């Protein structure tokens, strides 16, 4: 992601990418500008359409109301004129005039100057006075000559809302002579508007210019009488004869589109409103579609141009990566710590690095163009031929083999060759990439490890030769030395620094066969030795890989001596003194430091074995002498030990008897009270730690005092022993304890036992005591019986063992009081 981000940062500085991004931004901006412009246009058109429809409705309703009010006014005016001329209007005329009104009038009536009904079709109208009504008071005070439309009130005859249309009646002199009035039920308008089904959000309102609502019809019902003169909506309608506006309703407090129309001949305003949400519902759906289309188009454009920019970025990134990879490869190729080269499919050097040139000993110009086979060891020319052909056939991607190359100086170099093949886009082979690692150090390490293993195996084998003589041991060691060094001959001489004398101890079989000297000597003085004696004189290993080369240190060798080509010898030091010399000869290859090291280590280990054998022999002799003395001393100690053991056994018997006397009851032989207290305390702590129940049984022999009085104390003691024996036999677990608590009372401790288990044990004891049939003439059943009480607790820090004793003791006394010879629990 970081690399991609850096790539985008670079591309943003590219002219092409900037143009593409700018064009994408402009395209999206144009789409949104068109979308927003279209949305705004549709919004305005939706509002205009709704307002135009509302204005038409308001005008139509105004015409409808005015038509009806004109008819009512004509009726009122005719009735007024008739009354003023004739001084009376019959009920027939009133009835006929009321029937001509289209709107179902609540009452057409004539009111006298005192507010009483002078003429009305309503029953009991003579008992009603309307002098307090608004329309009456208005006409009495002033003669406007016009129709008066009152505010809504509750009709005193029907109990329903109503408003009144009225005219003043004058006497001939112009004075007030009453009122002709017609009551209008607002429900008529409500029903009329509801039947038109304008919609749930529409409302139609008839408002007086005094700001009082005569009737307001909504989807939820009819309202009348509200005073809206102080509202901004009413003030808005005062500014023009008709019009439209958007405002918040003072009734439902929601945004509405209002249209209104003032009636020309009456002080009323017809208002039609609709919720903005309903009026613009279709527009909102189109608006959502516009936005979705714009968003979708924008996303498509962003994806298209984003993909285009991404492809440009990726292409440039790949080009950059390729350049960087080539640069890194060139750097790695040139500075690699191993040999690297590019080789043509035909097997010729195309490019080589410095490390490969140093490895092979050639200059770069000497290798380029030459065949790889020219620097390959003749025996390894075909090592990788089959693998190379399989790679060219695209069967394998890489291979790794070991092969030898020839140094310019002529010696062989063991190497590890790793090869891979580079192809073009048409899969045609371009060149091989090879890595050549010098394996000399690894092979030497492997050889050293192998020699170490062989040397250790040889040392182990020699060390395990326990029954052989020292001569056989040296012969075995010499055979191992010859094998380790891959030599033909070998020898081991002991050396005495005091005498400066060599003593032959081991010659290899090959030496004996090749040597034809008569009377072969086995001892040599240092001064008579040639090159092989230099190991002592120079006190270091000596190596000569060309024995034929003249050397003043060489004194030649006598006639018949085994022929020598290469030679190596090393001294063996113990505490700074040379004690032996070992040598080998005639290895096919030159002796190396590794050979010297292995020979030195082998001889050091060998001499340690020899020294150990010498020490073991001395120790064996000393041990034999010591064994004799030890046997004599052992016999003396055995006699003393026998006496001591006899004394210890007597002491242990006395201690056991003392311990038994301390913890056991002297009469019954079971645990005494002291041991019972200690054991119960330990069992309590164990139960508290392990959270396991602890149970206790308290037992008492029934009528024991009568038994003693009848049979005597000796028989009483025998009875106690018998009962104690029954208790001891009735408990099986090693953790249970039977104890004499005191007198004829006994206690049984049962760890990890609940109350039910304790009751079972107690019942078993009771039955077994009864089954012994110890005679007691004075007892009710004539036999000795026992009463037992069982209790159980989960040990805790809030209680103590004494709590358990108290519970068991109380249960035992319950058994006593209940008739004896029974088990009770608590």
PDB file of C-alpha atoms in Angstrom, residues 76 141 143 278 625 698:
ATOM      1  CA  UNK A  76     -83.319  38.357   5.228  1.00  0.00           C
ATOM      2  CA  UNK A 141     -76.047  50.198  18.608  1.00  0.00           C
ATOM      3  CA  UNK A 143     -77.363  50.654  11.669  1.00  0.00           C
ATOM      4  CA  UNK A 278     -48.043  15.966   0.614  1.00  0.00           C
ATOM      5  CA  UNK A 625      45.713 -55.197  48.799  1.00  0.00           C
ATOM      6  CA  UNK A 698     -21.048 -41.349  70.996  1.00  0.00           C
TER       7      UNK A 698
END
